[in-house]
């Protein structure tokens, strides 16, 4: 009764509106342009001292409610332009029009001229980096946590930074940092082993994401692209953060003449605190460390050099002791008890180095040479024995107590692994951007050399009631075994060319983009061309609306993991995956309550011409490299974002999707793919107390549909069911302790620009979400699916400071 009352009170608190009508009785509005009268989108507009802000829309327009009869400061900033500050004093009911003209930052003049054209023709979703500071994060990256709230993106694991996009798997997503491709870990089995995401949110300056139909300038994957850029600082900045989940520190600065700029960040994380809430109890000793640094040097106004390096060490040590999992229904309640012996020890080391040379011969062209090297060493070692007891439970009325009434199964299992993988990837790319009046041209050519050395040695022994499974009269058999030594050395050659033409007529503005990619792989001497095209149309309507259609042929060269059979050997029939995207979308910009909003929708169909079937076990993908399938994914993505609360951006996303595949030769027809999540809803919401905006609230909500599961004994030839819905709410409260308006002149606090403390409540409703299943077999061949639950409710305290 007490627990139910507690949950009810928590739910009521979530629904209580924290925002009351503020006393703002004047309006400030206008349009932001540069000195050539080009409209500037995405400028950050802030009112001090009440910390209220907004951003300019695609036409450079902005509107803000401001305090009357009191002097306030308007601050406008943009990554490519000089900041401005202007003081105002407005009367009650007054509407003031202010149309500022921003000046391009001189140290980036050549590059900004080209990049501004890119911003006009970009089709991706842009994410404000301000959201990264306040977001409650249990997983491995704040950037990925934001991405998971976007339409078309789903994830049912808060401990992992991996996500699925429109029916694709984790390996189908492109991720770039400063134009350098980032790769997924290979041996990681579960979210708790994954460690830190490569993306350091303290260093990020811009985030762009596309969930399909993206341009030819991006690489060869089937689902999505995440494009992250790091900062180029023009003054000193630093920040530090400490919480129960770890700590981080970063700093950045530039020389007096702005020729030399540098930034660096270090992070330490341990999720021991979260893992102690799992059903499996024991000694969790995970620790993850990451160091990144970037140095930029401008030799002249037309030539610059950029160095970026990343070094990460992820260690996962675990000694399981016991597990007690209750599942089923009140009328059919079951309980699994396991007593463990043994341990697991995993080590993942990753190094990345990248060098970029930029040359700007004039205001119309930009050339880049990008060389990078990626190296990872992954070791997975475990010997764990478990003795299990599966029982039928009697649950008392109301569920206040339970007891075991019948033993359904007794057995033992032993898991063993000695896996080691080394992977090295070296790349070099040459890219060019050219602005020719209304035509914007981009091209590139590159090469990649990849080496993989993988040693697989793992097996599992299962015993039920004294009989080894599978049962044999002549020998002791293993439930499964993998033993392989695989070495691969291969090369890739890629190139692309695309052009965007922008023109206007009496009906509106058109943006037409066409491009072509080429890819050659010498492992099997296979090559392909990928044409891609899109059309954006902005009609001259009173209401600002943007329509978009995109299509393209997307082909994915198999990664090493995609080439493996279920026994760990490299398949003799390596499959090239192919997909055609059709995307029709619209964006509608409007004002409500005198604040800007945007409603967007996309209807898509993915014709999956050729696929490699797979299963997902937590975050590990198990491919069937000797099989081939075809399929489709179709759905509708909806998103609304804007200032539901003045000065803060929030949004909600809804996705409806269906994806199926037909495995060639199994005669089963079309079956749901492992990522067939029919409905997905997510929300990110911010609020503050109107009379005291130093108190803020941040909420992340996730609802994921039921994913399909097949019994492992017969695979997709056997019975199937769907796991429960994924439901989770993370809530954060923060209090600003120090800001720019309360600076101290003496003492230790004089060195701080701002400081705030946060209280984060993870999994507010304490829901047992299922990530996968442990399968127990008895000697009669019956199989029992025991759910592996994710983390329960936890509270985190975090202190953040900026210098």
CSV table of N, CA and C in Angstrom, one decimal, residues 354-470:
chain,number,residue,atom,x,y,z
A,354,UNK,N,43.6,11.7,-35.8
A,354,UNK,CA,43.2,12.2,-37.0
A,354,UNK,C,43.9,13.6,-37.3
A,355,UNK,N,44.2,13.8,-38.5
A,355,UNK,CA,44.9,15.0,-39.0
A,355,UNK,C,44.0,15.5,-40.2
A,356,UNK,N,43.6,16.8,-40.1
A,356,UNK,CA,42.9,17.5,-41.1
A,356,UNK,C,43.6,18.7,-41.6
A,357,UNK,N,43.8,18.9,-42.9
A,357,UNK,CA,44.4,20.1,-43.5
A,357,UNK,C,43.3,20.8,-44.3
A,358,UNK,N,43.1,22.1,-44.0
A,358,UNK,CA,42.1,22.8,-44.7
A,358,UNK,C,42.7,24.0,-45.5
A,359,UNK,N,42.3,24.1,-46.8
A,359,UNK,CA,42.8,25.1,-47.7
A,359,UNK,C,41.7,25.9,-48.3
A,360,UNK,N,41.7,27.2,-48.1
A,360,UNK,CA,40.7,28.1,-48.7
A,360,UNK,C,41.3,29.1,-49.7
A,361,UNK,N,41.4,28.7,-50.9
A,361,UNK,CA,42.1,29.6,-51.9
A,361,UNK,C,41.3,30.9,-52.1
A,362,UNK,N,40.0,30.9,-51.9
A,362,UNK,CA,39.1,32.1,-52.0
A,362,UNK,C,37.9,31.8,-51.2
A,363,UNK,N,37.0,32.8,-51.3
A,363,UNK,CA,35.7,32.8,-50.6
A,363,UNK,C,34.7,31.7,-51.2
A,364,UNK,N,35.1,31.2,-52.3
A,364,UNK,CA,34.1,30.3,-53.0
A,364,UNK,C,34.5,28.8,-52.8
A,365,UNK,N,35.7,28.5,-52.3
A,365,UNK,CA,36.1,27.1,-52.3
A,365,UNK,C,36.8,26.7,-51.0
A,366,UNK,N,36.6,25.4,-50.6
A,366,UNK,CA,37.3,24.9,-49.4
A,366,UNK,C,37.7,23.4,-49.8
A,367,UNK,N,39.0,23.1,-49.5
A,367,UNK,CA,39.6,21.8,-49.7
A,367,UNK,C,40.0,21.2,-48.4
A,368,UNK,N,39.8,19.9,-48.2
A,368,UNK,CA,40.2,19.3,-47.0
A,368,UNK,C,40.9,17.9,-47.3
A,369,UNK,N,42.0,17.7,-46.6
A,369,UNK,CA,42.6,16.4,-46.6
A,369,UNK,C,42.5,15.8,-45.2
A,370,UNK,N,41.9,14.7,-45.0
A,370,UNK,CA,41.6,14.1,-43.7
A,370,UNK,C,42.2,12.7,-43.7
A,371,UNK,N,43.2,12.5,-42.7
A,371,UNK,CA,43.8,11.2,-42.5
A,371,UNK,C,43.5,10.8,-41.1
A,372,UNK,N,43.2,9.5,-40.9
A,372,UNK,CA,42.9,9.1,-39.6
A,372,UNK,C,43.3,7.6,-39.4
A,373,UNK,N,43.5,7.2,-38.1
A,373,UNK,CA,43.9,5.9,-37.8
A,373,UNK,C,43.1,5.4,-36.6
A,374,UNK,N,42.4,4.3,-36.7
A,374,UNK,CA,41.6,3.7,-35.6
A,374,UNK,C,42.2,2.4,-35.2
A,375,UNK,N,42.4,2.2,-33.9
A,375,UNK,CA,42.9,0.9,-33.5
A,375,UNK,C,42.2,0.5,-32.2
A,376,UNK,N,41.7,-0.8,-32.1
A,376,UNK,CA,41.0,-1.3,-30.9
A,376,UNK,C,41.6,-2.7,-30.6
A,377,UNK,N,41.7,-2.9,-29.3
A,377,UNK,CA,42.1,-4.2,-28.8
A,377,UNK,C,41.0,-4.6,-27.8
A,378,UNK,N,40.3,-5.7,-28.0
A,378,UNK,CA,39.2,-6.1,-27.2
A,378,UNK,C,39.4,-7.5,-26.7
A,379,UNK,N,39.4,-7.7,-25.3
A,379,UNK,CA,39.6,-9.0,-24.7
A,379,UNK,C,38.4,-9.3,-23.8
A,380,UNK,N,37.9,-10.6,-24.0
A,380,UNK,CA,36.7,-11.0,-23.3
A,380,UNK,C,37.1,-12.4,-22.6
A,381,UNK,N,37.1,-12.4,-21.3
A,381,UNK,CA,37.5,-13.6,-20.6
A,381,UNK,C,36.5,-13.9,-19.5
A,382,UNK,N,35.9,-15.1,-19.5
A,382,UNK,CA,35.0,-15.4,-18.3
A,382,UNK,C,34.9,-16.9,-18.2
A,383,UNK,N,34.8,-17.4,-17.0
A,383,UNK,CA,34.5,-18.7,-16.6
A,383,UNK,C,33.5,-18.6,-15.4
A,384,UNK,N,32.2,-18.9,-15.7
A,384,UNK,CA,31.1,-18.7,-14.8
A,384,UNK,C,30.3,-20.0,-14.7
A,385,UNK,N,30.2,-20.5,-13.5
A,385,UNK,CA,29.3,-21.7,-13.3
A,385,UNK,C,28.1,-21.2,-12.6
A,386,UNK,N,26.9,-21.7,-13.0
A,386,UNK,CA,25.7,-21.3,-12.3
A,386,UNK,C,24.8,-22.5,-12.0
A,387,UNK,N,24.3,-22.7,-10.8
A,387,UNK,CA,23.4,-23.7,-10.4
A,387,UNK,C,22.0,-23.1,-10.2
A,388,UNK,N,21.1,-23.6,-11.0
A,388,UNK,CA,19.8,-22.9,-11.0
A,388,UNK,C,18.7,-23.8,-10.4
A,389,UNK,N,17.7,-23.1,-9.9
A,389,UNK,CA,16.5,-23.8,-9.4
A,389,UNK,C,15.3,-23.0,-9.9
A,390,UNK,N,14.4,-23.6,-10.7
A,390,UNK,CA,13.2,-23.0,-11.3
A,390,UNK,C,12.0,-23.5,-10.5
A,391,UNK,N,11.3,-22.6,-9.9
A,391,UNK,CA,10.2,-23.0,-9.0
A,391,UNK,C,8.9,-22.3,-9.4
A,392,UNK,N,7.8,-23.0,-9.1
A,392,UNK,CA,6.5,-22.4,-9.2
A,392,UNK,C,6.1,-21.7,-7.9
A,393,UNK,N,5.6,-20.5,-8.0
A,393,UNK,CA,5.4,-19.6,-6.8
A,393,UNK,C,3.9,-19.5,-6.5
A,394,UNK,N,3.6,-19.5,-5.2
A,394,UNK,CA,2.3,-19.1,-4.7
A,394,UNK,C,2.4,-17.6,-4.3
A,395,UNK,N,1.6,-16.8,-4.9
A,395,UNK,CA,1.6,-15.4,-4.5
A,395,UNK,C,0.3,-15.1,-3.7
A,396,UNK,N,0.5,-14.5,-2.6
A,396,UNK,CA,-0.7,-14.2,-1.7
A,396,UNK,C,-1.5,-13.1,-2.3
A,397,UNK,N,-2.7,-12.9,-1.8
A,397,UNK,CA,-3.6,-11.9,-2.3
A,397,UNK,C,-3.0,-10.5,-2.1
A,398,UNK,N,-2.9,-9.7,-3.2
A,398,UNK,CA,-2.3,-8.4,-3.1
A,398,UNK,C,-0.9,-8.4,-3.4
A,399,UNK,N,-0.2,-9.6,-3.5
A,399,UNK,CA,1.2,-9.7,-3.9
A,399,UNK,C,2.1,-9.3,-2.8
A,400,UNK,N,1.7,-9.3,-1.5
A,400,UNK,CA,2.5,-8.8,-0.4
A,400,UNK,C,3.6,-9.9,-0.1
A,401,UNK,N,3.3,-11.2,-0.4
A,401,UNK,CA,4.3,-12.2,0.0
A,401,UNK,C,4.1,-13.4,-1.0
A,402,UNK,N,5.2,-14.2,-1.1
A,402,UNK,CA,5.2,-15.3,-2.1
A,402,UNK,C,6.1,-16.4,-1.5
A,403,UNK,N,5.8,-17.7,-1.9
A,403,UNK,CA,6.6,-18.8,-1.5
A,403,UNK,C,6.7,-19.8,-2.6
A,404,UNK,N,7.8,-20.6,-2.6
A,404,UNK,CA,7.9,-21.7,-3.6
A,404,UNK,C,7.1,-22.9,-3.2
A,405,UNK,N,6.3,-23.4,-4.2
A,405,UNK,CA,5.4,-24.5,-3.9
A,405,UNK,C,5.8,-25.8,-4.7
A,406,UNK,N,6.5,-25.6,-5.8
A,406,UNK,CA,6.9,-26.8,-6.6
A,406,UNK,C,8.2,-26.5,-7.4
A,407,UNK,N,9.1,-27.5,-7.4
A,407,UNK,CA,10.4,-27.3,-8.1
A,407,UNK,C,10.2,-27.8,-9.5
A,408,UNK,N,10.3,-26.9,-10.5
A,408,UNK,CA,10.1,-27.3,-11.9
A,408,UNK,C,11.4,-27.8,-12.6
A,409,UNK,N,12.5,-27.4,-12.1
A,409,UNK,CA,13.7,-27.7,-12.8
A,409,UNK,C,14.9,-27.4,-12.0
A,410,UNK,N,16.0,-28.3,-12.0
A,410,UNK,CA,17.3,-28.0,-11.3
A,410,UNK,C,18.3,-28.3,-12.4
A,411,UNK,N,19.3,-27.5,-12.4
A,411,UNK,CA,20.4,-27.7,-13.4
A,411,UNK,C,21.6,-26.9,-13.1
A,412,UNK,N,22.6,-27.1,-14.0
A,412,UNK,CA,23.9,-26.4,-13.9
A,412,UNK,C,24.3,-25.9,-15.3
A,413,UNK,N,24.9,-24.8,-15.4
A,413,UNK,CA,25.5,-24.4,-16.7
A,413,UNK,C,26.8,-23.8,-16.4
A,414,UNK,N,27.7,-23.9,-17.4
A,414,UNK,CA,29.1,-23.3,-17.3
A,414,UNK,C,29.3,-22.5,-18.6
A,415,UNK,N,29.6,-21.3,-18.5
A,415,UNK,CA,29.9,-20.4,-19.6
A,415,UNK,C,31.4,-20.1,-19.6
A,416,UNK,N,32.1,-20.3,-20.8
A,416,UNK,CA,33.5,-20.1,-20.9
A,416,UNK,C,33.8,-19.3,-22.1
A,417,UNK,N,34.8,-18.4,-22.0
A,417,UNK,CA,35.2,-17.6,-23.2
A,417,UNK,C,36.6,-17.1,-23.0
A,418,UNK,N,37.4,-17.2,-24.1
A,418,UNK,CA,38.7,-16.6,-24.2
A,418,UNK,C,38.8,-15.9,-25.6
A,419,UNK,N,38.2,-14.8,-25.7
A,419,UNK,CA,38.1,-14.1,-27.0
A,419,UNK,C,39.0,-12.9,-27.0
A,420,UNK,N,39.7,-12.7,-28.2
A,420,UNK,CA,40.5,-11.5,-28.3
A,420,UNK,C,40.4,-11.0,-29.8
A,421,UNK,N,40.2,-9.7,-29.9
A,421,UNK,CA,40.1,-9.1,-31.3
A,421,UNK,C,40.9,-7.9,-31.4
A,422,UNK,N,41.7,-7.8,-32.4
A,422,UNK,CA,42.5,-6.6,-32.8
A,422,UNK,C,42.0,-6.1,-34.1
A,423,UNK,N,41.7,-4.8,-34.2
A,423,UNK,CA,41.3,-4.2,-35.4
A,423,UNK,C,42.0,-2.9,-35.6
A,424,UNK,N,42.5,-2.7,-36.9
A,424,UNK,CA,43.1,-1.4,-37.3
A,424,UNK,C,42.5,-0.9,-38.6
A,425,UNK,N,42.2,0.4,-38.6
A,425,UNK,CA,41.6,1.0,-39.8
A,425,UNK,C,42.4,2.3,-40.0
A,426,UNK,N,42.9,2.4,-41.2
A,426,UNK,CA,43.6,3.6,-41.6
A,426,UNK,C,42.9,4.2,-42.8
A,427,UNK,N,42.6,5.5,-42.8
A,427,UNK,CA,41.8,6.1,-43.9
A,427,UNK,C,42.5,7.4,-44.3
A,428,UNK,N,42.3,7.8,-45.6
A,428,UNK,CA,42.6,9.1,-46.1
A,428,UNK,C,41.6,9.6,-47.1
A,429,UNK,N,41.1,10.8,-46.9
A,429,UNK,CA,40.1,11.4,-47.8
A,429,UNK,C,40.5,12.8,-48.2
A,430,UNK,N,40.1,13.1,-49.4
A,430,UNK,CA,40.3,14.4,-50.0
A,430,UNK,C,38.9,14.9,-50.4
A,431,UNK,N,38.5,16.1,-49.9
A,431,UNK,CA,37.2,16.6,-50.1
A,431,UNK,C,37.2,18.0,-50.5
A,432,UNK,N,36.2,18.4,-51.3
A,432,UNK,CA,36.1,19.8,-51.8
A,432,UNK,C,34.7,20.3,-51.7
A,433,UNK,N,34.6,21.6,-51.4
A,433,UNK,CA,33.3,22.3,-51.4
A,433,UNK,C,33.5,23.6,-52.3
A,434,UNK,N,32.5,23.8,-53.2
A,434,UNK,CA,32.6,25.0,-54.1
A,434,UNK,C,31.2,25.7,-54.2
A,435,UNK,N,31.2,27.0,-54.0
A,435,UNK,CA,30.0,27.8,-54.1
A,435,UNK,C,30.1,28.6,-55.4
A,436,UNK,N,29.1,28.3,-56.3
A,436,UNK,CA,29.0,29.0,-57.6
A,436,UNK,C,27.7,29.6,-57.7
A,437,UNK,N,27.5,30.8,-57.1
A,437,UNK,CA,26.2,31.5,-57.1
A,437,UNK,C,25.2,30.6,-56.5
A,438,UNK,N,24.2,30.1,-57.3
A,438,UNK,CA,23.1,29.3,-56.7
A,438,UNK,C,23.4,27.8,-56.7
A,439,UNK,N,24.6,27.5,-57.1
A,439,UNK,CA,25.0,26.1,-57.2
A,439,UNK,C,26.1,25.8,-56.2
A,440,UNK,N,25.9,24.8,-55.4
A,440,UNK,CA,26.9,24.4,-54.3
A,440,UNK,C,27.3,22.9,-54.7
A,441,UNK,N,28.6,22.7,-54.9
A,441,UNK,CA,29.2,21.5,-55.3
A,441,UNK,C,30.1,20.9,-54.2
A,442,UNK,N,29.9,19.6,-54.0
A,442,UNK,CA,30.8,18.9,-53.0
A,442,UNK,C,31.2,17.6,-53.7
A,443,UNK,N,32.5,17.3,-53.4
A,443,UNK,CA,33.1,16.0,-54.0
A,443,UNK,C,34.1,15.5,-53.0
A,444,UNK,N,34.4,14.2,-53.2
A,444,UNK,CA,35.4,13.6,-52.4
A,444,UNK,C,35.9,12.3,-52.9
A,445,UNK,N,37.1,11.9,-52.5
A,445,UNK,CA,37.7,10.6,-52.9
A,445,UNK,C,38.5,10.1,-51.7
A,446,UNK,N,38.5,8.8,-51.4
A,446,UNK,CA,39.2,8.3,-50.3
A,446,UNK,C,39.5,6.9,-50.3
A,447,UNK,N,40.4,6.5,-49.4
A,447,UNK,CA,40.8,5.1,-49.4
A,447,UNK,C,40.8,4.6,-47.9
A,448,UNK,N,40.5,3.3,-47.7
A,448,UNK,CA,40.6,2.8,-46.3
A,448,UNK,C,41.2,1.4,-46.3
A,449,UNK,N,42.1,1.2,-45.4
A,449,UNK,CA,42.8,-0.1,-45.2
A,449,UNK,C,42.4,-0.7,-43.9
A,450,UNK,N,41.9,-1.9,-43.8
A,450,UNK,CA,41.4,-2.5,-42.6
A,450,UNK,C,42.1,-3.9,-42.4
A,451,UNK,N,42.4,-4.1,-41.1
A,451,UNK,CA,43.0,-5.3,-40.7
A,451,UNK,C,42.3,-5.8,-39.4
A,452,UNK,N,41.9,-7.1,-39.4
A,452,UNK,CA,41.3,-7.7,-38.3
A,452,UNK,C,41.9,-9.0,-38.0
A,453,UNK,N,42.3,-9.2,-36.7
A,453,UNK,CA,42.8,-10.5,-36.2
A,453,UNK,C,41.9,-10.9,-35.0
A,454,UNK,N,41.1,-11.9,-35.2
A,454,UNK,CA,40.1,-12.3,-34.2
A,454,UNK,C,40.4,-13.8,-33.8
A,455,UNK,N,40.4,-14.0,-32.5
A,455,UNK,CA,40.6,-15.4,-32.0
A,455,UNK,C,39.3,-15.7,-31.1
A,456,UNK,N,38.5,-16.6,-31.5
A,456,UNK,CA,37.3,-17.0,-30.8
A,456,UNK,C,37.4,-18.3,-30.2
A,457,UNK,N,37.1,-18.4,-28.9
A,457,UNK,CA,37.1,-19.6,-28.1
A,457,UNK,C,36.1,-19.5,-27.0
A,458,UNK,N,34.9,-20.0,-27.3
A,458,UNK,CA,33.8,-19.9,-26.3
A,458,UNK,C,32.9,-21.1,-26.4
A,459,UNK,N,32.4,-21.6,-25.3
A,459,UNK,CA,31.5,-22.7,-25.2
A,459,UNK,C,30.6,-22.6,-24.0
A,460,UNK,N,29.5,-23.4,-24.0
A,460,UNK,CA,28.6,-23.5,-22.9
A,460,UNK,C,28.2,-24.9,-22.7
A,461,UNK,N,28.2,-25.3,-21.4
A,461,UNK,CA,27.8,-26.6,-21.0
A,461,UNK,C,26.5,-26.4,-20.2
A,462,UNK,N,25.5,-27.3,-20.5
A,462,UNK,CA,24.2,-27.2,-19.8
A,462,UNK,C,23.9,-28.6,-19.2
A,463,UNK,N,23.4,-28.6,-18.0
A,463,UNK,CA,23.0,-29.9,-17.3
A,463,UNK,C,21.7,-29.7,-16.7
A,464,UNK,N,20.8,-30.6,-16.9
A,464,UNK,CA,19.4,-30.5,-16.4
A,464,UNK,C,19.1,-31.8,-15.7
A,465,UNK,N,18.9,-31.8,-14.4
A,465,UNK,CA,18.6,-33.0,-13.6
A,465,UNK,C,19.6,-34.1,-13.8
A,466,UNK,N,20.9,-33.8,-14.0
A,466,UNK,CA,21.9,-34.8,-14.1
A,466,UNK,C,22.2,-35.2,-15.5
A,467,UNK,N,21.5,-34.6,-16.5
A,467,UNK,CA,21.7,-35.0,-17.9
A,467,UNK,C,22.3,-33.8,-18.6
A,468,UNK,N,23.4,-34.0,-19.4
A,468,UNK,CA,23.9,-32.9,-20.2
A,468,UNK,C,22.9,-32.7,-21.4
A,469,UNK,N,22.8,-31.4,-21.8
A,469,UNK,CA,22.0,-31.0,-22.9
A,469,UNK,C,22.8,-30.5,-24.1
A,470,UNK,N,22.7,-31.0,-25.3
A,470,UNK,CA,21.8,-32.0,-25.7
A,470,UNK,C,22.1,-33.4,-25.2
